C-alpha positions as semicolon CSV with decimal commas, in nm:
position;residue;x (nm);y (nm);z (nm)
1;X;0,023;-0,014;0,014
2;X;0,147;0,343;-0,108
3;X;0,230;0,603;0,166
4;X;-0,040;0,840;-0,008
5;X;-0,310;0,601;0,040
6;X;-0,225;0,570;0,402
7;X;-0,215;0,941;0,449
8;X;-0,579;0,987;0,288
9;X;-0,703;0,704;0,494
10;X;-0,581;0,849;0,828
11;X;-0,738;1,203;0,723
12;X;-1,071;1,038;0,643
13;X;-1,073;0,876;0,991
14;X;-0,990;1,216;1,161
15;X;-1,290;1,393;0,951
16;X;-1,530;1,113;1,059
17;X;-1,402;1,146;1,441
18;X;-1,440;1,534;1,439
19;X;-1,805;1,523;1,270
20;X;-1,908;1,282;1,546
21;X;-1,800;1,491;1,835
22;X;-1,979;1,818;1,667
23;X;-2,321;1,611;1,632
24;X;-2,280;1,468;2,007
25;X;-2,591;1,603;2,222
26;X;-2,521;1,881;2,471
27;X;-2,210;2,012;2,281
28;X;-2,211;2,375;2,238
29;X;-1,941;2,599;2,039
30;X;-1,743;2,855;2,216
31;X;-1,982;3,184;2,122
32;X;-2,296;2,990;2,276
33;X;-2,087;2,905;2,585
34;X;-2,003;3,273;2,626
35;X;-2,352;3,391;2,545
36;X;-2,515;3,150;2,815
37;X;-2,242;3,283;3,068
38;X;-2,333;3,639;3,026
39;X;-2,693;3,556;3,044
40;X;-2,617;3,365;3,384
41;X;-2,436;3,663;3,515
42;X;-2,747;3,900;3,499
43;X;-3,002;3,654;3,692
44;X;-2,843;3,734;4,070
45;X;-2,911;4,113;3,993
46;X;-3,253;4,059;3,878
47;X;-3,347;3,864;4,179
48;X;-3,196;4,068;4,425
49;X;-3,409;4,372;4,286
50;X;-3,716;4,190;4,354
51;X;-3,709;4,242;4,735
52;X;-3,601;4,605;4,716
53;X;-3,937;4,667;4,547
54;X;-4,149;4,453;4,810
55;X;-4,285;4,581;5,132
56;X;-4,050;4,541;5,405
57;X;-4,148;4,311;5,717
58;X;-4,297;4,641;5,896
59;X;-4,542;4,710;5,639
60;X;-4,342;5,020;5,521
61;X;-4,183;5,058;5,174
62;X;-3,818;5,045;5,124
63;X;-3,620;5,333;4,953
64;X;-3,660;5,169;4,630
65;X;-4,045;5,167;4,629
66;X;-4,048;5,511;4,767
67;X;-3,836;5,644;4,472
68;X;-4,093;5,454;4,258
69;X;-4,389;5,618;4,436
70;X;-4,252;5,974;4,391
71;X;-4,283;5,959;4,029
72;X;-4,648;5,874;4,067
73;X;-4,937;6,111;4,166
74;X;-4,983;6,065;4,541
75;X;-5,302;5,933;4,676
76;X;-5,556;6,147;4,859
77;X;-5,489;5,976;5,184
78;X;-5,130;5,949;5,326
79;X;-5,026;5,589;5,372
80;X;-4,716;5,394;5,496
81;X;-4,778;5,148;5,188
82;X;-4,691;5,247;4,833
83;X;-5,008;5,208;4,613
84;X;-5,089;5,305;4,259
85;X;-5,470;5,354;4,320
86;X;-5,589;5,512;4,643
87;X;-5,884;5,274;4,821
88;X;-6,213;5,406;4,800
89;X;-6,284;5,445;5,174
90;X;-6,000;5,705;5,227
91;X;-6,128;5,902;4,943
92;X;-6,484;5,941;5,057
93;X;-6,356;6,055;5,405
94;X;-6,160;6,322;5,247
95;X;-6,460;6,447;5,042
96;X;-6,662;6,462;5,359
97;X;-6,382;6,641;5,549
98;X;-6,369;6,898;5,241
99;X;-6,746;6,989;5,290
100;X;-6,748;6,969;5,659
101;X;-6,641;7,142;5,967
102;X;-6,286;7,096;5,891
103;X;-6,258;7,310;5,576
104;X;-6,511;7,596;5,765
105;X;-6,337;7,644;6,095
106;X;-5,988;7,835;6,126
107;X;-5,749;7,759;6,398
108;X;-5,996;7,725;6,667
109;X;-6,193;7,389;6,606
110;X;-6,465;7,218;6,761
111;X;-6,381;6,967;7,003
112;X;-6,027;7,057;7,043
113;X;-5,864;7,161;7,382
114;X;-5,617;7,461;7,355
115;X;-5,339;7,531;7,623
116;X;-5,202;7,880;7,720
117;X;-5,200;8,162;7,972
118;X;-5,457;8,405;8,066
119;X;-5,375;8,771;8,168
120;X;-5,611;9,042;8,193
121;X;-5,687;9,404;8,096
122;X;-5,976;9,653;8,137
123;X;-6,220;9,552;7,879
124;X;-6,569;9,707;7,766
125;X;-6,647;9,464;7,495
126;X;-6,534;9,664;7,229
127;X;-6,202;9,628;7,028
128;X;-6,059;9,493;6,702
129;X;-6,358;9,295;6,635
130;X;-6,553;9,656;6,579
131;X;-6,852;9,525;6,847
132;X;-6,993;9,818;7,046
133;X;-6,899;9,858;7,426
134;X;-7,147;9,661;7,625
135;X;-7,232;9,554;7,973
136;X;-7,149;9,217;7,918
137;X;-6,771;9,219;8,038
138;X;-6,719;8,838;8,020
139;X;-6,517;8,916;7,710
140;X;-6,166;8,805;7,592
141;X;-5,895;8,925;7,349
142;X;-5,732;8,628;7,164
143;X;-5,388;8,621;7,058
144;X;-5,288;8,715;6,707
145;X;-5,235;8,375;6,601
146;X;-5,580;8,222;6,709
147;X;-5,745;8,559;6,611
148;X;-5,686;8,464;6,259
149;X;-5,758;8,785;6,066
150;X;-6,089;8,833;6,268
151;X;-6,214;8,473;6,217
152;X;-6,213;8,414;6,593
153;X;-6,445;8,724;6,631
154;X;-6,788;8,649;6,827
155;X;-6,664;8,305;6,922
156;X;-6,737;8,194;7,289
157;X;-6,464;7,978;7,453
158;X;-6,467;7,809;7,804
159;X;-6,167;7,882;8,004
160;X;-6,037;7,650;8,260
161;X;-5,775;7,727;8,532
162;X;-5,569;7,476;8,726
163;X;-5,747;7,522;9,043
164;X;-6,079;7,398;8,855
165;X;-6,258;7,720;8,800
166;X;-6,387;7,813;8,475
167;X;-6,536;8,109;8,273
168;X;-6,690;8,147;7,948
169;X;-6,613;8,464;7,722
170;X;-6,666;8,598;7,404
171;X;-6,405;8,694;7,176
172;X;-6,420;9,074;7,084
173;X;-6,082;9,176;7,068
174;X;-5,726;9,103;6,949
175;X;-5,418;9,053;7,168
176;X;-5,126;9,153;6,974
177;X;-4,757;9,191;7,054
178;X;-4,639;8,961;7,352
179;X;-4,964;8,735;7,351
180;X;-4,835;8,411;7,227
181;X;-5,067;8,138;7,051
182;X;-5,312;7,983;7,295
183;X;-5,284;8,298;7,522
184;X;-5,645;8,497;7,615
185;X;-5,619;8,832;7,769
186;X;-5,929;8,822;7,958
187;X;-6,142;9,120;8,092
188;X;-6,046;9,216;8,450
189;X;-6,378;9,069;8,564
190;X;-6,345;8,737;8,383
191;X;-5,985;8,663;8,508
192;X;-6,130;8,751;8,870
193;X;-6,346;8,441;8,834
194;X;-6,036;8,212;8,783
195;X;-5,780;8,356;9,007
196;X;-5,692;8,655;9,216
197;X;-5,585;8,968;9,018
198;X;-5,262;8,945;9,199
199;X;-5,157;8,640;9,025
200;X;-5,136;8,850;8,703
201;X;-5,069;8,556;8,489
202;X;-5,187;8,189;8,485
203;X;-5,184;7,870;8,296
204;X;-5,530;7,777;8,127
205;X;-5,678;7,551;7,897
206;X;-5,983;7,649;7,669
207;X;-6,222;7,523;7,419
208;X;-6,466;7,642;7,184
209;X;-6,839;7,612;7,315
210;X;-7,173;7,668;7,165
211;X;-7,385;7,843;7,441
212;X;-7,752;7,866;7,493
213;X;-7,900;8,220;7,408
214;X;-8,234;8,380;7,322
215;X;-8,088;8,648;7,128
216;X;-8,101;8,644;6,714
217;X;-7,826;8,779;6,497
218;X;-7,788;9,120;6,412
219;X;-7,646;9,286;6,091
220;X;-7,508;9,618;6,060
221;X;-7,357;9,810;5,746
222;X;-7,020;9,986;5,817
223;X;-6,990;10,386;5,826
224;X;-6,977;10,490;5,462
225;X;-7,161;10,209;5,318
226;X;-7,380;10,268;5,007
227;X;-7,514;10,045;4,713
228;X;-7,178;10,130;4,554
229;X;-6,976;9,991;4,811
230;X;-7,038;9,842;5,177
231;X;-6,904;9,645;5,463
232;X;-7,148;9,401;5,634
233;X;-7,113;9,286;5,991
234;X;-7,293;9,013;6,191
235;X;-7,345;9,045;6,543
236;X;-7,468;8,811;6,812
237;X;-7,412;8,475;6,640
238;X;-7,410;8,165;6,854
239;X;-7,113;7,985;6,672
240;X;-6,787;8,123;6,473
241;X;-6,908;8,275;6,153
242;X;-6,742;8,106;5,847
243;X;-6,889;8,291;5,580
244;X;-7,098;8,582;5,471
245;X;-7,267;8,585;5,121
246;X;-7,479;8,819;4,909
247;X;-7,745;8,742;4,644
248;X;-7,642;8,843;4,311
249;X;-7,867;8,747;4,031
250;X;-7,986;8,392;4,066
251;X;-7,670;8,305;4,293
252;X;-7,454;8,377;4,570
253;X;-7,149;8,584;4,617
254;X;-6,904;8,502;4,900
255;X;-6,752;8,832;5,046
256;X;-6,403;8,870;5,167
257;X;-6,359;8,934;5,545
258;X;-6,122;9,235;5,657
259;X;-5,914;9,176;5,975
260;X;-6,171;9,431;6,152
261;X;-6,438;9,191;6,108
262;X;-6,660;9,334;5,820
263;X;-6,707;9,143;5,484
264;X;-6,661;9,378;5,213
265;X;-6,828;9,407;4,894
266;X;-6,582;9,647;4,703
267;X;-6,813;9,701;4,399
268;X;-7,145;9,743;4,545
269;X;-7,263;9,381;4,460
270;X;-7,529;9,267;4,682
271;X;-7,537;9,573;4,912
272;X;-7,887;9,608;5,035
273;X;-7,997;9,245;4,913
274;X;-8,064;8,900;5,088
275;X;-7,747;8,769;5,284
276;X;-7,667;8,386;5,348
277;X;-7,445;8,340;5,677
278;X;-7,261;8,004;5,738
279;X;-7,108;7,895;6,057
280;X;-6,825;7,659;6,100
281;X;-7,048;7,366;6,130
282;X;-7,195;7,424;5,804
283;X;-7,530;7,549;5,909
284;X;-7,656;7,825;5,660
285;X;-7,923;8,084;5,734
286;X;-8,074;8,318;5,500
287;X;-8,162;8,674;5,609
288;X;-8,411;8,886;5,380
289;X;-8,288;9,201;5,213
290;X;-8,214;9,502;5,450
291;X;-8,174;9,841;5,370
292;X;-7,845;9,991;5,350
293;X;-7,827;10,206;5,680
294;X;-7,475;10,273;5,773
295;X;-7,376;10,212;6,137
296;X;-7,728;10,114;6,228
297;X;-7,773;9,761;6,381
298;X;-8,074;9,590;6,245
299;X;-8,223;9,267;6,415
300;X;-8,299;8,967;6,200
301;X;-8,506;8,652;6,319
302;X;-8,235;8,393;6,287
303;X;-7,991;8,224;6,525
304;X;-7,758;7,922;6,462
305;X;-7,830;7,607;6,618
306;X;-7,659;7,491;6,960
307;X;-7,374;7,231;6,942
C-alpha cells in the first residue's frame, strides 16, 4: 500500500471522528457558551431587585419603592404603603372633610382643647372686632395667631384654670404683641373668676363652646356704606361665622372678611340685598334684604343651632 493511500485513510478517519464529536448531544461552540455565561451573570441582579420593590416586614415601603412612588401621583390619603390607586374609603372620607367642619373652621376648631396662659386688661366689650362696648364684660382678646384675621370674632370659649375654676367669654378683641398662641387676655372681671388679680398670669386650657341664648343675629352696615360699596357685619352669632354671602342674580357671592370683622363688597354687589350666613358647622341661614343704613344695627329673626 502506498504512502499516499495511508495518508488519505488517516485524514478520512480524523474527519469522521470530528463530525461525530460535533453532532454529540449537549455540545456547544465557544460563542454559545460565552453568551449563556453572560446571561447567567445577569440573573442574580434581577433576583436581588425583587425584594427591594417589595414591602419590608414592618409593612412600610423600602427606599427603592419610595423612589418609584415619588414619580406617581400621590393618593388622597397618606399611607405608609405604596399603592398606585387609592382605596375608595379614604377618598370618601377626604370629600366629607372638605365639605364639613374641617374646611370651615379656622385655627379654633370644635372638640379641640387648647393650652396657654390668661392675663387681663380693662375691657369694655369693644375692640378689634368692632363690636360696640356693652355691659357684658365676660369677654376676651384672642392672641393674634388664633384671632386669625378676625375669624375668632364672636366665638365663645370656655376657659379652665388649674384650680378647677371656669369662665365662658366671648372674643371681642385681639391681643397683639407679646400674646403667644393659646393666650387669652381676659377682661379683669373674667380673670377674677379664675384667680386673684394679684396672680397676674395663670396657665389655662380652653375650648370652643356653643352656648344657650335667646338672642338672634343682628346685621350692621359699616359707616360709609352705600349701594356702590359696603361693609357688612354680623353680630350676636352663637357659633363662629365662617362665611357671609350676598345674593347676586340667581346665585350667591362670598365676600372677603377684613381683619376688623366686616365683610366687604368693593364694587357694591349685593349691598342691600339678601344675605346668607354660614357657621363653622356648615349651617346656613338666609337673611331677607335689609336697607343699607350705615352704622345702624338691624335685628333678624335667625340664629344658629346649639352644638
